Coordinates of N, CA and C in Angstrom, one line a residue:
M1 N 55.7 124.7 117.6 CA 57.0 124.4 117.8 C 57.6 123.1 117.2
K2 N 56.7 122.0 117.4 CA 57.0 120.7 116.8 C 57.0 120.8 115.3
K3 N 56.1 121.5 114.7 CA 56.1 121.6 113.2 C 57.4 122.3 112.7
L4 N 58.0 123.3 113.4 CA 59.1 124.1 113.0 C 60.3 123.2 113.2
L5 N 60.4 122.2 114.2 CA 61.6 121.5 114.4 C 61.5 120.3 113.3
S6 N 60.4 119.8 113.1 CA 60.1 118.8 111.9 C 60.7 119.4 110.6
I7 N 60.2 120.6 110.3 CA 60.7 121.1 109.0 C 62.1 121.5 109.0
L8 N 62.8 121.9 110.0 CA 64.2 122.0 110.1 C 64.8 120.8 110.0
G9 N 64.3 119.7 110.6 CA 65.1 118.4 110.5 C 65.0 117.9 109.1
V10 N 64.0 118.0 108.5 CA 63.8 117.4 107.0 C 64.8 118.3 106.2
G11 N 64.9 119.7 106.4 CA 65.7 120.5 105.6 C 67.2 120.2 105.8
V12 N 67.7 119.9 107.1 CA 69.0 119.5 107.4 C 69.3 118.1 106.6
A13 N 68.4 117.2 106.7 CA 68.5 115.8 106.1 C 68.6 116.0 104.6
A14 N 67.8 116.8 104.0 CA 67.8 117.1 102.6 C 69.2 117.7 102.0
L15 N 70.0 118.5 102.9 CA 71.2 119.1 102.7 C 72.2 118.0 102.9
V16 N 72.3 117.1 103.9 CA 73.3 116.3 104.2 C 73.4 115.0 103.5
L17 N 72.2 114.5 103.0 CA 72.0 113.1 102.3 C 72.7 113.2 101.0
P18 N 72.4 114.3 100.2 CA 72.8 114.2 98.9 C 74.5 114.4 98.9
M19 N 74.9 115.0 99.8 CA 76.4 115.1 99.9 C 77.2 114.0 100.3
S20 N 76.5 113.0 100.9 CA 77.3 111.7 101.3 C 77.0 110.6 100.3
V21 N 76.0 110.6 99.2 CA 75.8 109.6 98.4 C 76.6 109.9 97.1
E22 N 77.4 108.9 96.7 CA 78.3 108.9 95.5 C 77.8 107.9 94.6
A23 N 77.6 108.2 93.4 CA 77.2 107.3 92.2 C 78.0 106.1 92.0
A24 N 79.2 106.2 92.4 CA 80.1 105.0 92.1 C 81.4 105.2 92.9
R25 N 82.2 104.3 93.1 CA 83.5 104.4 93.8 C 84.5 103.6 92.9
I26 N 85.7 104.1 92.8 CA 86.7 103.6 91.9 C 87.7 102.8 92.8
T27 N 88.2 101.6 92.5 CA 89.2 101.0 93.2 C 90.3 100.5 92.2
G28 N 91.3 100.0 92.7 CA 92.4 99.5 91.8 C 93.4 98.7 92.5
N29 N 94.1 97.9 91.8 CA 95.3 97.3 92.4 C 96.3 97.0 91.2
C30 N 97.6 97.1 91.6 CA 98.6 96.9 90.6 C 99.7 95.9 91.3
E31 N 100.2 95.0 90.4 CA 101.4 94.0 90.9 C 102.4 94.2 90.0
K32 N 103.7 94.4 90.5 CA 104.9 94.5 89.8 C 105.5 93.0 89.7
D33 N 105.6 92.6 88.4 CA 106.4 91.3 88.3 C 108.0 91.4 88.6
T34 N 108.4 90.3 89.3 CA 109.7 90.3 89.8 C 110.7 89.7 88.8
N35 N 110.0 89.1 87.6 CA 111.0 88.7 86.6 C 111.1 89.8 85.7
C36 N 112.3 90.3 85.6 CA 112.6 91.6 84.9 C 113.7 91.6 83.8
P37 N 113.3 91.2 82.7 CA 114.3 91.1 81.5 C 114.8 92.6 81.3
D38 N 116.0 92.7 80.9 CA 116.7 94.0 80.6 C 116.3 95.1 81.6
D39 N 116.3 94.7 83.0 CA 116.0 95.7 84.0 C 114.6 96.5 84.1
V40 N 113.7 95.9 83.3 CA 112.5 96.6 83.2 C 111.4 95.5 83.5
C41 N 110.5 95.9 84.5 CA 109.5 94.9 85.1 C 108.1 95.3 84.6
Q42 N 107.3 94.5 84.3 CA 105.9 94.9 83.9 C 105.0 94.8 85.2
S43 N 104.2 95.8 85.2 CA 103.1 95.8 86.1 C 101.8 95.9 85.6
V44 N 100.8 95.0 85.9 CA 99.5 95.0 85.4 C 98.5 95.6 86.5
C45 N 97.8 96.6 86.0 CA 97.0 97.4 87.1 C 95.6 97.1 86.6
T46 N 94.6 96.7 87.5 CA 93.2 96.7 87.2 C 92.5 97.7 88.0
I47 N 91.6 98.6 87.2 CA 90.9 99.6 87.7 C 89.5 99.3 87.6
K48 N 88.7 99.2 88.8 CA 87.4 98.8 88.9 C 86.4 100.0 89.4
I49 N 85.1 99.8 88.9 CA 84.1 100.5 89.5 C 83.3 99.8 90.3
V50 N 83.1 100.1 91.6 CA 82.1 99.4 92.6 C 81.1 100.3 93.1
E51 N 80.1 99.7 93.7 CA 79.1 100.5 94.3 C 78.4 101.4 93.4
N52 N 78.3 101.0 92.1 CA 77.6 101.9 91.1 C 76.1 101.8 91.3
T53 N 75.4 102.9 91.3 CA 73.9 103.1 91.4 C 73.4 103.8 90.2
S54 N 74.2 104.0 89.2 CA 73.5 104.8 88.0 C 74.0 104.1 86.8
T55 N 73.6 104.8 85.6 CA 73.9 104.3 84.2 C 75.3 105.1 83.8
I56 N 76.2 104.4 83.4 CA 77.5 105.1 83.0 C 77.6 105.0 81.6
Q57 N 77.5 106.1 80.8 CA 77.6 106.3 79.4 C 79.0 106.5 79.0
N58 N 79.9 107.1 79.6 CA 81.2 107.3 79.4 C 82.1 107.6 80.5
F59 N 83.3 107.5 80.2 CA 84.2 107.7 81.3 C 85.4 108.4 80.9
E60 N 85.9 109.5 81.5 CA 87.1 110.1 81.2 C 88.0 110.4 82.4
G61 N 89.3 110.3 82.3 CA 90.1 110.6 83.4 C 91.7 110.6 83.0
D62 N 92.5 111.0 83.8 CA 94.0 110.9 83.5 C 94.8 109.9 84.3
L63 N 95.6 109.2 83.7 CA 96.5 108.3 84.4 C 97.9 109.0 84.5
V64 N 98.4 109.0 85.7 CA 99.6 109.6 86.1 C 100.6 108.6 86.6
F65 N 101.7 108.2 86.2 CA 102.6 107.4 86.9 C 103.8 108.1 87.6
T66 N 103.9 107.7 88.9 CA 104.8 108.4 89.7 C 105.9 107.4 90.2
P67 N 107.3 107.7 90.2 CA 107.9 108.8 89.6 C 107.9 108.7 88.0
A68 N 107.7 109.8 87.5 CA 107.6 109.9 86.1 C 108.8 109.4 85.3
D69 N 110.0 109.4 85.9 CA 111.2 108.9 85.2 C 111.4 107.5 85.6
G70 N 110.5 106.9 86.3 CA 110.6 105.4 86.7 C 110.0 104.3 85.8
G71 N 109.3 104.8 84.8 CA 108.6 103.8 83.9 C 107.5 104.6 83.0
Q72 N 106.8 103.8 82.2 CA 105.9 104.4 81.3 C 104.7 103.5 81.2
I73 N 103.6 104.2 80.6 CA 102.3 103.3 80.3 C 102.4 102.6 78.9
V74 N 102.3 101.4 78.9 CA 102.6 100.5 77.6 C 101.2 100.4 76.9
S75 N 100.1 100.0 77.7 CA 99.0 99.8 77.1 C 97.7 100.1 78.2
V76 N 96.6 100.7 77.4 CA 95.3 100.7 78.3 C 94.2 100.1 77.6
T77 N 93.8 99.1 78.3 CA 92.6 98.3 77.6 C 91.3 98.5 78.3
A78 N 90.3 98.9 77.6 CA 89.0 99.2 78.3 C 88.3 97.9 78.7
G79 N 87.6 97.9 79.9 CA 86.9 96.7 80.3 C 85.9 96.2 79.1
D80 N 85.4 95.0 79.4 CA 84.4 94.4 78.3 C 83.2 95.3 78.0
D81 N 82.7 96.2 78.8 CA 81.5 97.0 78.8 C 81.9 98.2 78.0
F82 N 83.1 98.7 77.8 CA 83.5 99.9 77.2 C 84.4 99.7 75.9
T83 N 84.3 100.9 75.1 CA 85.2 100.9 73.9 C 86.1 102.1 74.3
N84 N 87.5 101.8 74.0 CA 88.6 102.8 74.3 C 88.6 103.8 73.0
L85 N 88.5 104.9 73.2 CA 88.5 106.1 72.3 C 89.8 106.6 72.3
S86 N 90.6 106.6 73.3 CA 91.9 107.3 73.3 C 93.1 106.6 73.0
G87 N 93.0 105.3 72.9 CA 94.2 104.4 72.5 C 95.1 104.1 73.9
N88 N 96.3 104.2 73.7 CA 97.3 103.9 74.9 C 97.8 105.2 75.5
D89 N 96.9 106.2 75.6 CA 97.4 107.6 76.0 C 97.1 107.5 77.5
A90 N 97.8 108.5 78.1 CA 97.5 108.7 79.5 C 96.2 109.3 79.8
H91 N 95.6 109.9 78.9 CA 94.2 110.5 79.1 C 93.3 109.5 78.5
I92 N 92.4 108.8 79.4 CA 91.4 107.8 78.9 C 90.1 108.3 78.8
N93 N 89.6 107.8 77.6 CA 88.2 108.2 77.3 C 87.4 107.1 76.7
F94 N 86.6 106.5 77.5 CA 85.8 105.3 77.3 C 84.4 105.6 76.9
V95 N 83.7 104.9 76.1 CA 82.3 105.1 75.9 C 81.6 103.7 76.0
A96 N 80.4 103.6 76.5 CA 79.7 102.3 76.7 C 79.6 101.7 75.4
A97 N 80.0 100.4 75.4 CA 80.0 99.4 74.1 C 78.7 99.3 73.5
N98 N 77.7 99.1 74.5 CA 76.3 98.9 74.0 C 75.6 100.0 73.6
G99 N 75.9 101.3 73.8 CA 75.3 102.5 73.5 C 74.3 103.1 74.4
T100 N 73.8 102.1 75.4 CA 72.9 102.4 76.4 C 73.5 102.7 77.7
G101 N 74.6 102.4 78.0 CA 75.3 102.6 79.3 C 75.4 101.4 80.1
V102 N 76.3 101.5 81.1 CA 76.5 100.2 82.0 C 75.8 100.6 83.3
T103 N 75.0 99.6 83.7 CA 74.2 99.8 84.9 C 74.8 98.8 86.0
A104 N 75.7 97.9 85.7 CA 76.2 96.8 86.7 C 76.7 97.6 88.1
S105 N 76.5 97.0 89.1 CA 77.0 97.5 90.3 C 78.6 97.4 90.6
S106 N 79.1 96.5 89.8 CA 80.6 96.4 90.0 C 81.1 95.8 88.7
F107 N 82.2 96.3 88.2 CA 82.7 95.9 86.8 C 84.1 96.5 86.7
T108 N 84.9 95.8 85.8 CA 86.1 96.3 85.5 C 86.2 97.3 84.5
L109 N 86.8 98.5 84.8 CA 86.7 99.7 83.8 C 87.9 99.7 83.0
A110 N 89.1 99.2 83.4 CA 90.3 99.3 82.5 C 91.3 98.4 83.0
T111 N 92.3 97.9 82.2 CA 93.4 97.3 82.7 C 94.6 98.0 81.9
V112 N 95.6 98.4 82.8 CA 96.7 99.3 82.4 C 98.0 98.4 82.6
V113 N 98.9 98.4 81.6 CA 100.1 97.7 81.7 C 101.2 98.7 81.7
L114 N 102.1 98.5 82.7 CA 103.2 99.7 82.8 C 104.5 99.0 82.6
N115 N 105.5 99.5 82.2 CA 106.9 99.2 82.2 C 107.5 99.9 83.4
V116 N 108.1 99.3 84.3 CA 108.6 99.9 85.5 C 110.0 99.4 85.7
D117 N 110.9 100.5 85.9 CA 112.4 100.2 86.0 C 112.5 99.3 87.3
K118 N 113.5 98.3 87.0 CA 113.6 97.1 88.1 C 113.8 97.8 89.4
D119 N 114.6 98.7 89.7 CA 115.0 99.3 91.0 C 114.1 100.3 91.6
V120 N 113.1 100.6 90.9 CA 112.3 101.8 91.4 C 111.2 101.2 92.4
T121 N 111.2 101.8 93.5 CA 110.3 101.4 94.5 C 109.4 102.6 94.7
G122 N 108.1 102.2 95.5 CA 107.4 103.2 95.8 C 106.5 103.9 94.7
C123 N 106.2 103.1 93.8 CA 105.6 103.5 92.6 C 103.9 103.7 92.8
L124 N 103.4 104.8 92.1 CA 102.1 105.0 92.2 C 101.5 105.0 90.8
L125 N 100.3 104.5 90.6 CA 99.5 104.9 89.4 C 98.2 105.7 89.8
Q126 N 98.2 107.0 89.5 CA 97.2 107.8 89.9 C 96.1 108.0 88.8
L127 N 94.8 107.9 89.1 CA 93.7 108.2 88.3 C 93.1 109.6 88.7
T128 N 93.4 110.7 87.9 CA 93.0 112.0 88.3 C 91.9 112.4 87.4
N129 N 91.1 113.4 87.9 CA 90.1 114.0 87.1 C 89.1 113.1 86.5
P130 N 88.7 112.0 87.3 CA 87.6 111.2 86.7 C 86.4 111.8 86.5
S131 N 85.7 111.4 85.6 CA 84.3 111.9 85.2 C 83.4 111.5 86.4
I132 N 83.6 110.3 87.0 CA 82.8 109.7 88.1 C 83.6 109.3 89.1
G133 N 83.0 109.2 90.3 CA 83.9 108.8 91.5 C 84.9 109.9 91.9
A134 N 85.9 109.5 92.7 CA 87.0 110.4 93.2 C 88.2 109.8 92.8
E135 N 89.3 110.8 92.7 CA 90.6 110.4 92.3 C 91.1 109.3 93.3
I136 N 92.0 108.4 92.6 CA 92.5 107.4 93.5 C 94.0 107.3 93.3
D137 N 94.8 106.8 94.3 CA 96.2 106.4 94.1 C 96.3 104.9 94.3
I138 N 96.9 104.3 93.3 CA 97.1 102.8 93.4 C 98.7 102.5 93.6
E139 N 98.8 102.0 94.7 CA 100.3 101.5 94.9 C 100.6 100.3 94.1
I140 N 101.9 100.3 93.6 CA 102.3 99.2 92.9 C 103.0 98.3 93.7
E141 N 102.4 97.1 93.9 CA 103.0 96.2 94.8 C 103.7 95.1 94.1
V142 N 104.9 94.6 94.7 CA 105.8 93.7 94.1 C 105.2 92.3 94.3
E143 N 105.1 91.4 93.4 CA 104.5 90.1 93.5 C 105.5 89.4 94.4
T144 N 105.0 88.6 95.5 CA 105.7 87.9 96.5 C 105.5 86.4 96.4
D145 N 105.2 85.8 95.3 CA 105.0 84.4 95.2 C 106.4 83.7 95.0
V146 N 107.0 83.2 96.2 CA 108.3 82.7 96.3 C 108.1 81.3 96.6
D147 N 108.8 80.3 95.9 CA 108.6 79.0 96.1 C 109.6 78.8 97.4
T148 N 108.9 78.4 98.5 CA 109.7 78.3 99.8 C 109.9 76.8 100.1
G149 N 109.2 76.0 99.5 CA 109.4 74.4 99.9 C 108.7 74.2 101.1
A150 N 107.6 74.9 101.5 CA 106.9 74.6 102.6 C 106.2 73.4 102.8
A151 N 105.9 72.8 101.5 CA 105.2 71.6 101.6 C 106.2 70.3 101.6
L152 N 107.4 70.5 101.6 CA 108.5 69.4 101.8 C 108.3 68.7 103.0
P153 N 108.1 69.2 104.3 CA 108.0 68.3 105.5 C 106.8 67.6 105.4
I154 N 105.7 67.9 104.8 CA 104.5 67.2 104.7 C 104.8 66.0 103.8
T155 N 105.5 66.2 102.8 CA 105.9 65.1 101.8 C 106.7 64.0 102.6
I156 N 107.7 64.5 103.3 CA 108.6 63.6 104.0 C 107.8 62.8 105.0
L157 N 106.9 63.3 105.7 CA 106.1 62.7 106.7 C 105.3 61.6 105.9
A158 N 104.6 62.0 104.9 CA 103.8 61.0 104.1 C 104.7 59.9 103.7
C159 N 105.8 60.1 103.1 CA 106.7 59.0 102.7 C 107.1 58.2 103.9
G160 N 107.4 58.7 104.9 CA 107.8 57.9 106.2 C 106.8 57.0 106.6
I161 N 105.4 57.5 106.7 CA 104.3 56.7 107.1 C 104.1 55.6 106.1
G162 N 104.2 55.9 104.8 CA 104.1 54.8 103.8 C 105.1 53.7 103.9
A163 N 106.5 54.1 104.0 CA 107.5 53.2 104.3 C 107.3 52.3 105.5
G164 N 106.9 52.9 106.6 CA 106.5 52.2 107.7 C 105.4 51.2 107.6
A165 N 104.6 51.5 106.9 CA 103.4 50.6 106.6 C 103.9 49.3 105.7
V166 N 104.7 49.6 104.6 CA 105.3 48.6 103.8 C 106.1 47.8 104.7
I167 N 107.0 48.2 105.6 CA 107.9 47.5 106.4 C 107.1 46.5 107.2
Y168 N 106.0 47.0 107.9 CA 105.3 46.3 108.8 C 104.5 45.1 108.1
V169 N 104.0 45.4 106.9 CA 103.3 44.3 106.2 C 104.3 43.3 105.8
V170 N 105.5 43.5 105.3 CA 106.5 42.5 104.8 C 107.0 41.8 106.1
T171 N 107.4 42.3 107.3 CA 108.0 41.8 108.2 C 107.0 41.0 109.1
K172 N 105.7 41.2 109.0 CA 104.9 40.6 110.0 C 105.0 39.1 109.8
K173 N 105.0 38.4 110.9 CA 105.0 36.9 111.0 C 103.7 36.5 110.7
N174 N 103.5 35.3 110.2 CA 102.2 34.7 110.0 C 101.9 33.9 111.4
K175 N 101.0 34.7 112.1 CA 100.7 34.0 113.4 C 99.5 33.1 113.3
K176 N 99.7 32.0 113.7 CA 98.6 31.0 113.7 C 98.6 30.4 115.1
L177 N 97.3 30.0 115.6 CA 97.2 29.5 116.9 C 97.1 27.9 116.5
Y178 N 97.9 27.2 117.1 CA 98.0 25.8 117.0 C 97.3 25.2 118.3
K179 N 96.5 24.1 118.2 CA 96.1 23.4 119.3 C 96.9 22.3 119.6
I180 N 97.4 22.1 120.8 CA 98.4 21.1 121.2 C 97.6 20.1 121.9

């Protein structure tokens, strides 16, 4: 009975473990610039491979921008380890630049530049049908680097302390003890 349970346990583990292990995971982020000449903003998206445990010879997939009428793909640049065979097309086709494949556990796969209409919100760049990993949706976030003047109170405080020190040194009386 013990032997049967052991064989059954090993069989279940052999079926479950390969289903949960993935060779690599794809991540990405996009930021939409708020400086928009001619009502068109640029968005720069970085697509990365993380948790890679294999050798990647090539990569294929499709980029889909949503909403379709809200912008367009301007350029697709392969990461340092790859050569772009597809140009600036929505279908990406990369091959390892060194010919032997990429074995790094984490690296930049591609940088995608988009032109996005100024008033469009809720934009997504989707990577569909990837040759490795799973499909991803990358939300295009608006850059929020706003100059708020938050350092101004600290500057005023420092100037006040400096001015107080100068006034103290200048107005300090020369105190000497005289023996009478």
